[in-house]
Amino acid sequence: MPSSLPNSPAELADATWPEIAAYYDALASSAPTRESARAWLLQWSLLEELVSEASSQALIAYTGNTGDAEAETRYLRFVTAIQPNAEARQTGLAKLLIGTGIDDADIALLLREFHTSVAIFRDANVTRFARIEELSAAYQKMAGGLSVDIDGQTLTIPQLQPLLESDDRVARERAFRAGADAYWSHRDEMADLFDTMYALRQEVARESGFADFQAFAFASKHRFDYSPDDVARFHDAVAEVVTPAVARVHAYRRERLGVEAVRPWDLAVDPDGLAPLRPFKDVTEFVATSTRIFSALDTELGGRFADMARDELLDLESRPKKAPGGYCTTLHHRKQPFVFMNAVGVSDDVTTLVHEAGHCFHAYLASHQELIWQRGTGSEAAELASMSMELLAAPYFAKPVGYYTPDQARRAQAAHLEDVLLALPHIASVDAFQRWIYTSGEGHDRDARDAAWLRLRSRFEQGVDWSGLDNERTARWYRQLHIFELPFYYIEYGIAQLGALQVWKRSLTDPDGALAGYKAALRLGGTRSLPALYSAAGARLIFDADGMRELVGLVEERLEMLRGSTVS
Ligand SMILES: [Zn+2]
């Protein structure tokens, strides 16, 4: 048993990999027996808490100020030197644990995950994964560096967003084409990167004994409760049920905008020509209003959010040198979460914070679980916590608790529900495309890939007129960073969204029961199987058309109600 772990994550802030490796080595050299296994596992869990929190602190410091060179060095040491090496050591420790013959019922799920990780681990794949990381970084750099020139101004891709929301259709079209061209003009370089990533991933899969990378991904992501065939059923169900519903959303938009056909540059503008919502004027108001909303929903959750504000665990406002995006990270040693985002006072900020707060509530409610692995879940359950919160908190968005007048609150909810519908066909295309890439035998061929994307995209996305825009439509997949950097990580959002809609459905008639089920599920952390976690929240995993039809019908009904009361 290692004599001493560091006292706090701060002691690891400047640790090099060899220094951290020494702690893993100490655990490995005190190999557990059946009798000492639990105490040894607890010690390992404490080490992971410390390393994980030190790593989170490095992330928080760097993303909070990307201009801080020292913070950058620390952060890069964690992601490039410490984390990849630690993963290999963790597999080694998991092997030692399994070797003891431990079979405690309360950690059965953890042991199943360890078994799988050990079974698919190959030394020869470590360098392949390192090479894939380098290619991911190259893609990230290429995509992050894209810019466009409009009216003598150089804009980044995110800076095109306000132009895409403009009520000037010509300006929108120009912005849309500029954004798509930025990717399309780098198509060959990005296809070069992807060719190599594709080949490496198929090698990884074969090395581990799988027929293709899809099969490997299901195992490495610990998808024990659904199969590639279930996901294929999900795609079919989306095409059958959601695609036509989204076409109806677009038809409504076409009518409101008074255009002959909805073109891809007509999707971000308010269909009624209303000015964008401005929910708050500064972060102080943002935090105060959010605290009121969560407290109105639930005293405990409101209290937790107030704790985060008090303990300076919210970095919300956009400022120079802050990294883009938003996230919630768990500080496992102090057992509190941290939220990072770039609020500028738009309605998307409200959705982002409510989403991240759902992840935070998950971290709080599961923090009583003994082992670090029992506090976390796969993305399917993690996103159920965040996406359900987006819907559960929405009834409190109107004044005096929330941000909006009653009309504005209805408009925000309608926009959110439309987004929920629109996301599903996108998720299905991204996932079905990757299935095709890694299983068709043609995924190595860049022209065949682009053709497959267009074919799948037109299957799932209908109601938008893309005629004459094949290149622009193809460019969309090159923009989807998951396909390059996080393969097969996407269907989780679809599964979780359908779970969240079930929690929401229950909340319409039984708000207390829905909230109680939600909190009960979150408290379980990762100690139950995925179907059991969903069931605790009052939901099930939906891959079938009938399940989707019921929920999509409810969303459309609600949309009609919301539109009927706001639109004259
Ligand atoms: Zn999330």
XYZ file of C-alpha atoms and ligand atoms in Angstrom:
569
model
C 0.000 0.000 0.000
C 1.461 3.430 -0.885
C 2.421 5.142 2.331
C 1.056 8.535 1.436
C -1.026 10.215 -1.201
C -0.745 13.975 -1.712
C -2.830 15.962 0.773
C -4.611 18.008 -1.863
C -4.941 18.368 -5.639
C -2.926 21.593 -5.367
C 0.139 19.492 -4.596
C -0.190 17.916 -8.035
C -0.594 21.199 -9.919
C 3.008 21.137 -11.151
C 3.586 17.405 -11.017
C 5.201 15.787 -14.047
C 4.027 12.441 -15.380
C 6.928 10.496 -13.749
C 5.962 12.028 -10.385
C 2.329 11.017 -10.789
C 3.345 7.641 -12.228
C 5.101 6.916 -8.921
C 1.715 6.884 -7.146
C 0.318 4.419 -9.684
C 3.461 2.309 -9.396
C 3.130 2.236 -5.622
C -0.411 0.895 -5.976
C 0.736 -1.653 -8.550
C 3.590 -2.869 -6.381
C 1.267 -3.421 -3.426
C -0.856 -5.790 -5.539
C -4.112 -6.510 -3.721
C -5.348 -9.863 -2.477
C -9.012 -10.863 -2.260
C -8.956 -9.645 1.364
C -7.247 -6.311 0.765
C -8.998 -5.584 -2.543
C -11.629 -3.182 -1.207
C -9.193 -1.090 0.842
C -6.794 -1.021 -2.107
C -9.598 0.033 -4.493
C -10.562 2.854 -2.142
C -6.966 4.047 -2.077
C -6.873 3.971 -5.891
C -10.135 5.916 -5.975
C -8.591 8.599 -3.730
C -5.620 8.890 -6.103
C -8.011 9.324 -9.054
C -9.903 12.036 -7.123
C -6.690 13.978 -6.613
C -5.383 13.595 -10.167
C -8.792 14.300 -11.671
C -9.298 17.472 -9.618
C -5.769 18.710 -10.357
C -6.530 18.147 -14.028
C -9.879 19.999 -13.740
C -8.166 22.915 -11.996
C -5.633 23.096 -14.841
C -8.512 23.131 -17.353
C -10.363 25.847 -15.422
C -7.281 28.074 -15.160
C -6.326 27.701 -18.815
C -9.793 28.076 -20.359
C -10.391 31.057 -18.072
C -7.359 32.832 -19.514
C -5.778 31.289 -22.605
C -3.246 34.136 -22.589
C -1.659 32.832 -19.361
C 1.409 30.922 -20.609
C 1.980 29.150 -17.293
C -1.633 27.943 -17.170
C -1.284 26.740 -20.757
C 1.828 24.703 -19.934
C 0.105 23.077 -16.953
C -3.022 22.282 -18.934
C -1.063 20.808 -21.850
C 0.976 18.663 -19.456
C -2.233 17.144 -18.136
C -3.855 16.434 -21.494
C -0.836 15.328 -23.509
C 1.502 13.732 -20.950
C -0.484 12.765 -17.858
C -3.935 11.635 -18.995
C -2.921 9.284 -21.868
C -0.226 7.632 -19.740
C -2.521 7.400 -16.725
C -5.067 5.517 -18.835
C -2.564 2.756 -19.563
C -1.696 2.504 -15.836
C -5.385 2.396 -14.924
C -5.897 -0.597 -17.192
C -2.976 -2.268 -15.429
C -4.508 -1.629 -11.994
C -7.897 -2.866 -13.204
C -6.197 -6.096 -14.264
C -4.689 -6.520 -10.792
C -8.074 -5.950 -9.180
C -9.784 -8.507 -11.408
C -6.965 -10.928 -10.640
C -8.028 -10.981 -6.977
C -11.291 -12.658 -7.949
C -13.284 -9.883 -6.301
C -16.998 -10.146 -7.076
C -18.713 -7.765 -4.622
C -22.264 -7.197 -5.804
C -22.250 -3.450 -5.136
C -19.407 -2.912 -7.635
C -20.549 -5.470 -10.230
C -21.066 -2.790 -12.900
C -17.641 -1.292 -12.233
C -16.038 -4.728 -12.508
C -17.848 -5.329 -15.823
C -16.375 -2.082 -17.178
C -12.900 -2.967 -15.928
C -13.192 -6.419 -17.516
C -14.056 -4.904 -20.886
C -11.324 -2.261 -20.750
C -8.738 -4.900 -19.860
C -9.996 -7.284 -22.549
C -9.704 -4.746 -25.391
C -6.449 -3.117 -24.245
C -3.422 -3.730 -26.481
C 0.017 -2.225 -25.945
C 0.388 -1.835 -29.697
C -2.627 0.501 -29.766
C -1.124 3.048 -27.392
C 1.017 4.624 -30.124
C -1.913 4.469 -32.566
C -4.092 6.432 -30.150
C -1.284 8.928 -29.590
C -1.037 9.400 -33.372
C -4.830 9.869 -33.600
C -4.566 12.536 -30.870
C -1.993 14.393 -32.952
C -4.261 14.240 -35.999
C -7.181 15.476 -33.868
C -5.074 18.405 -32.735
C -4.206 19.149 -36.373
C -7.906 19.111 -37.292
C -8.744 21.303 -34.307
C -6.102 23.793 -35.336
C -7.247 23.830 -38.959
C -10.943 24.205 -38.065
C -10.262 26.710 -35.289
C -8.157 28.855 -37.595
C -10.807 29.234 -40.306
C -11.954 32.750 -41.032
C -13.948 34.515 -43.716
C -13.837 37.976 -45.218
C -17.094 39.884 -45.403
C -17.216 43.578 -46.326
C -13.512 43.943 -45.663
C -13.942 42.431 -42.191
C -12.282 39.198 -41.143
C -14.679 37.071 -39.100
C -14.329 33.711 -37.335
C -16.959 31.042 -37.985
C -18.784 31.740 -34.652
C -18.807 35.445 -35.496
C -20.989 34.663 -38.531
C -23.879 33.768 -36.206
C -25.359 37.271 -35.813
C -25.340 37.646 -39.625
C -27.170 34.316 -39.978
C -29.839 35.682 -37.610
C -30.169 38.929 -39.573
C -33.553 39.792 -41.099
C -31.727 40.701 -44.345
C -31.959 37.545 -46.453
C -29.122 38.562 -48.781
C -26.810 39.102 -45.814
C -27.795 35.704 -44.414
C -27.086 33.924 -47.691
C -23.688 35.561 -47.963
C -22.778 34.579 -44.407
C -23.991 31.015 -44.939
C -22.014 30.567 -48.163
C -18.899 32.106 -46.626
C -19.064 29.704 -43.658
C -19.566 26.622 -45.845
C -16.832 27.721 -48.289
C -14.365 28.121 -45.438
C -14.642 24.382 -44.778
C -15.029 23.316 -48.393
C -11.852 25.144 -49.435
C -9.940 22.914 -46.958
C -11.781 19.767 -47.980
C -8.715 17.959 -49.381
C -6.527 18.677 -46.346
C -9.284 17.596 -43.963
C -9.934 14.470 -46.057
C -6.183 13.690 -45.858
C -6.357 13.883 -42.053
C -9.470 11.749 -41.960
C -7.975 9.084 -44.294
C -5.188 8.508 -41.787
C -7.526 8.565 -38.776
C -9.805 6.064 -40.497
C -6.932 3.672 -41.218
C -5.556 3.923 -37.664
C -8.979 3.341 -36.094
C -9.610 0.235 -38.186
C -6.125 -1.030 -37.174
C -6.931 -0.380 -33.499
C -10.148 -2.388 -33.836
C -8.491 -5.344 -35.571
C -5.611 -5.354 -33.090
C -8.203 -5.715 -30.302
C -9.971 -8.525 -32.112
C -12.944 -6.657 -33.599
C -14.168 -6.732 -37.198
C -14.386 -2.952 -37.465
C -14.107 0.258 -35.471
C -17.836 0.484 -34.813
C -17.718 -2.798 -32.883
C -14.619 -1.589 -31.010
C -16.302 1.734 -30.166
C -19.371 0.016 -28.675
C -17.086 -2.032 -26.402
C -14.738 0.794 -25.453
C -17.682 3.075 -24.649
C -19.141 0.341 -22.435
C -22.409 0.234 -24.352
C -23.653 -2.910 -22.653
C -27.345 -2.158 -22.993
C -27.818 -1.391 -26.674
C -26.280 -2.654 -29.890
C -25.452 -1.313 -33.352
C -28.733 -2.903 -34.501
C -30.696 -0.900 -31.901
C -29.026 2.247 -33.135
C -29.919 1.345 -36.736
C -33.548 1.055 -35.568
C -33.154 4.512 -34.021
C -32.084 5.897 -37.419
C -35.068 4.304 -39.154
C -37.468 5.598 -36.507
C -36.106 9.149 -36.822
C -36.550 9.016 -40.611
C -40.093 7.701 -40.197
C -41.326 9.943 -37.379
C -39.087 12.934 -36.700
C -38.040 13.879 -40.230
C -41.659 14.588 -41.290
C -42.263 16.551 -38.055
C -39.213 18.695 -38.728
C -40.448 19.240 -42.293
C -43.653 20.623 -40.705
C -41.557 22.970 -38.533
C -39.820 24.207 -41.689
C -43.165 24.583 -43.496
C -44.407 26.796 -40.645
C -41.215 28.850 -40.945
C -41.653 29.164 -44.723
C -45.141 30.530 -44.212
C -44.129 32.990 -41.484
C -41.130 34.225 -43.447
C -43.216 34.496 -46.602
C -40.613 32.786 -48.783
C -41.117 30.301 -51.606
C -38.792 27.753 -50.067
C -36.775 27.586 -46.868
C -33.120 27.740 -47.858
C -30.324 26.758 -45.453
C -29.664 30.417 -44.662
C -33.257 30.895 -43.439
C -32.961 28.671 -40.367
C -31.527 30.981 -37.694
C -33.680 34.103 -38.187
C -36.767 34.656 -36.008
C -39.686 33.559 -38.225
C -41.836 36.462 -37.019
C -39.180 39.095 -37.511
C -38.919 39.742 -33.778
C -35.727 41.108 -32.260
C -33.624 38.576 -30.346
C -34.444 38.028 -26.656
C -32.149 39.735 -24.140
C -32.778 37.850 -20.885
C -30.311 39.692 -18.599
C -27.964 42.649 -18.680
C -25.029 41.371 -16.630
C -23.769 38.239 -14.911
C -24.913 39.377 -11.457
C -28.485 39.467 -12.746
C -27.930 36.178 -14.608
C -26.808 34.379 -11.430
C -29.523 35.935 -9.231
C -32.286 35.012 -11.684
C -30.941 31.481 -12.180
C -30.815 30.996 -8.402
C -34.477 32.055 -8.145
C -35.448 29.673 -10.967
C -33.715 26.626 -9.437
C -35.056 27.488 -5.967
C -38.599 27.762 -7.329
C -38.153 24.352 -8.950
C -36.620 22.691 -5.868
C -35.230 24.019 -2.579
C -32.311 21.589 -2.473
C -31.218 22.231 -6.064
C -31.611 25.992 -5.605
C -29.436 25.740 -2.498
C -26.766 23.844 -4.402
C -26.687 26.458 -7.130
C -26.420 29.226 -4.503
C -23.479 27.302 -2.956
C -21.703 27.342 -6.305
C -22.182 31.105 -6.620
C -20.952 31.642 -3.061
C -17.908 29.390 -3.537
C -16.936 31.030 -6.849
C -17.576 27.914 -8.876
C -19.273 29.805 -11.724
C -17.190 31.450 -14.450
C -19.970 32.648 -16.700
C -19.192 35.927 -18.438
C -17.503 36.210 -21.812
C -14.249 38.167 -21.677
C -11.121 38.512 -23.809
C -8.770 35.499 -23.852
C -11.387 33.155 -22.409
C -11.686 29.880 -24.362
C -14.952 29.463 -26.320
C -17.736 27.071 -25.343
C -19.125 25.867 -22.048
C -18.698 22.894 -19.736
C -19.317 21.533 -16.257
C -16.405 19.756 -14.607
C -16.505 17.885 -11.296
C -13.960 18.652 -8.596
C -13.940 15.170 -7.127
C -11.785 15.868 -4.086
C -13.847 18.807 -2.786
C -17.011 17.158 -4.116
C -18.335 20.189 -5.941
C -18.789 20.984 -9.644
C -17.640 24.012 -11.610
C -19.361 25.708 -14.574
C -17.581 27.523 -17.376
C -19.340 29.399 -20.177
C -19.286 32.581 -22.264
C -22.464 34.500 -21.495
C -23.178 37.599 -23.550
C -26.819 38.174 -22.617
C -28.645 36.075 -25.256
C -31.328 33.406 -24.800
C -28.862 30.617 -25.665
C -26.953 31.555 -22.500
C -30.006 30.661 -20.447
C -30.254 27.235 -22.122
C -26.517 26.628 -21.700
C -26.502 27.450 -17.986
C -29.604 25.373 -17.249
C -28.022 22.465 -19.161
C -24.696 22.709 -17.303
C -26.543 23.122 -13.998
C -28.221 19.756 -14.693
C -24.733 18.216 -14.884
C -23.811 20.020 -11.631
C -26.872 18.680 -9.810
C -25.863 15.218 -10.987
C -22.379 15.702 -9.520
C -23.800 16.934 -6.192
C -26.470 14.277 -5.824
C -24.073 11.424 -6.703
C -21.192 12.761 -4.586
C -22.125 10.502 -1.627
C -21.125 7.384 -3.600
C -17.967 5.838 -2.169
C -15.809 5.329 -5.253
C -15.087 7.909 -7.943
C -16.263 5.523 -10.683
C -19.630 5.111 -8.945
C -20.262 8.870 -9.104
C -19.937 9.135 -12.858
C -22.116 7.686 -15.611
C -21.854 7.260 -19.349
C -22.980 10.174 -21.512
C -26.442 8.672 -22.055
C -27.290 9.172 -18.355
C -25.182 12.321 -17.916
C -27.041 14.086 -20.732
C -30.369 12.853 -19.365
C -29.594 14.929 -16.243
C -28.735 18.067 -18.226
C -31.347 17.841 -20.986
C -34.166 17.065 -18.531
C -33.182 20.143 -16.522
C -33.573 22.309 -19.658
C -37.224 21.231 -19.781
C -37.953 21.065 -16.027
C -36.710 24.608 -15.367
C -38.531 26.182 -18.339
C -41.873 26.774 -16.509
C -40.037 29.254 -14.234
C -38.515 31.368 -17.004
C -41.287 33.982 -16.806
C -41.228 36.903 -14.357
C -41.355 37.470 -11.428
C -39.107 34.404 -10.906
C -37.418 34.321 -14.301
C -36.231 36.518 -17.151
C -39.126 36.959 -19.491
C -42.570 38.421 -19.994
C -45.146 35.654 -20.499
C -44.983 36.167 -24.290
C -41.216 36.031 -24.328
C -41.220 32.896 -22.178
C -43.575 31.181 -24.639
C -41.387 32.256 -27.529
C -38.246 30.925 -25.791
C -39.973 27.628 -25.080
C -41.204 27.258 -28.651
C -37.682 27.912 -29.955
C -36.293 25.328 -27.538
C -38.839 22.670 -28.518
C -38.125 23.289 -32.211
C -34.421 22.815 -31.480
C -35.204 19.552 -29.698
C -36.930 18.239 -32.831
C -34.299 19.563 -35.244
C -31.481 17.948 -33.273
C -32.732 14.376 -33.766
C -32.345 14.120 -37.579
C -28.941 15.762 -37.267
C -27.902 13.214 -34.637
C -29.194 10.385 -36.826
C -27.240 11.608 -39.867
C -23.987 12.031 -37.930
C -24.332 8.574 -36.395
C -25.536 6.742 -39.515
C -22.711 8.331 -41.479
C -20.082 6.963 -39.090
C -21.698 3.545 -39.169
C -21.386 3.657 -42.955
C -17.773 4.887 -42.802
C -16.511 2.095 -40.569
C -18.617 -0.830 -41.824
C -19.295 -0.348 -45.559
C -15.790 -1.174 -46.757
C -15.729 2.121 -48.666
C -14.986 4.472 -45.799
C -11.389 4.940 -46.974
C -12.597 6.599 -50.211
C -13.110 10.355 -49.773
C -15.469 10.760 -52.723
C -17.568 7.817 -51.592
C -17.695 9.363 -48.099
C -18.982 12.683 -49.394
C -21.570 10.911 -51.551
C -22.716 8.815 -48.572
C -23.106 11.945 -46.432
C -25.300 13.597 -49.080
C -27.410 10.463 -49.421
C -27.917 10.129 -45.645
C -28.453 13.838 -45.132
C -31.275 13.954 -47.655
C -32.853 10.937 -45.990
C -32.950 12.573 -42.541
C -33.254 16.268 -43.344
C -36.282 17.332 -45.345
C -38.150 20.585 -45.785
C -35.075 22.681 -46.578
C -34.247 23.457 -50.213
C -30.584 22.563 -50.816
C -30.749 22.602 -54.627
C -27.490 23.758 -56.206
C -25.737 23.515 -52.830
C -24.174 20.035 -52.837
C -20.718 21.281 -51.841
C -22.132 23.457 -49.068
C -24.185 20.547 -47.784
C -21.199 18.200 -47.935
C -19.070 20.744 -46.060
C -21.302 20.230 -43.007
C -19.723 16.931 -42.014
C -16.224 18.370 -42.141
C -17.457 20.849 -39.549
C -18.697 18.124 -37.176
C -15.701 17.798 -34.854
C -17.037 14.601 -33.251
C -16.554 12.670 -36.495
C -12.871 13.594 -36.417
C -12.095 13.801 -32.706
C -14.729 11.781 -30.812
C -15.914 9.011 -33.141
C -19.349 7.529 -32.376
C -19.908 10.020 -29.563
C -23.253 11.495 -30.663
C -26.104 8.998 -30.492
C -25.974 9.500 -26.702
C -27.504 12.945 -27.187
C -30.420 11.443 -29.101
C -31.051 8.725 -26.515
C -30.855 11.308 -23.703
C -33.113 13.792 -25.489
C -35.827 11.166 -25.820
C -35.319 10.306 -22.137
C -35.599 13.983 -21.189
C -38.828 14.311 -23.177
C -40.281 11.463 -21.096
C -39.301 13.237 -17.859
C -40.868 16.423 -19.256
C -44.031 14.573 -20.313
C -44.468 13.305 -16.772
C -43.830 16.804 -15.364
C -46.798 18.208 -17.327
C -49.251 16.211 -15.203
C -47.125 15.224 -12.180
C -44.406 17.836 -11.617
C -43.509 16.600 -8.114
C -43.247 12.979 -9.220
C -41.154 13.913 -12.242
C -38.732 15.909 -10.122
C -38.523 13.209 -7.438
C -37.755 10.557 -10.080
C -35.173 12.826 -11.666
C -33.365 13.384 -8.377
C -33.570 9.703 -7.426
C -31.924 8.742 -10.713
C -29.149 11.301 -10.246
C -28.449 10.113 -6.696
C -27.704 6.628 -8.034
C -24.665 7.959 -9.898
C -23.243 5.074 -11.923
C -24.331 2.282 -9.571
C -27.124 0.942 -11.800
C -27.303 -0.181 -15.411
C -28.345 2.384 -17.992
C -31.927 1.038 -18.358
C -32.267 1.043 -14.535
C -31.064 4.648 -14.281
C -33.586 5.697 -16.939
C -36.283 3.724 -15.202
C -35.552 5.502 -11.887
C -36.153 8.780 -13.729
C -39.427 7.393 -15.098
C -38.078 6.876 -18.611
C -36.877 4.127 -20.929
C -34.330 3.864 -23.722
C -36.206 4.608 -26.934
C -35.042 3.247 -30.292
C -38.473 2.568 -31.800
C -40.840 4.578 -33.969
C -43.834 4.202 -31.630
C -41.906 5.586 -28.672
C -40.716 8.536 -30.737
C -44.175 9.149 -32.222
C -45.768 9.657 -28.825
C -43.151 12.190 -27.716
C -42.894 14.034 -31.029
C -46.683 14.305 -31.079
C -46.624 15.886 -27.651
C -43.925 18.375 -28.687
C -45.892 19.354 -31.789
C -49.063 19.802 -29.746
C -47.218 22.032 -27.305
C -45.660 24.013 -30.167
C -49.083 24.648 -31.615
C -50.328 25.884 -28.246
C -47.357 28.188 -27.769
C -47.651 29.613 -31.273
C -51.401 30.044 -30.992
C -50.990 32.253 -27.950
C -48.139 34.415 -29.216
C -48.827 34.802 -32.913
C -51.659 37.043 -33.968
Zn -24.093 18.136 -21.561
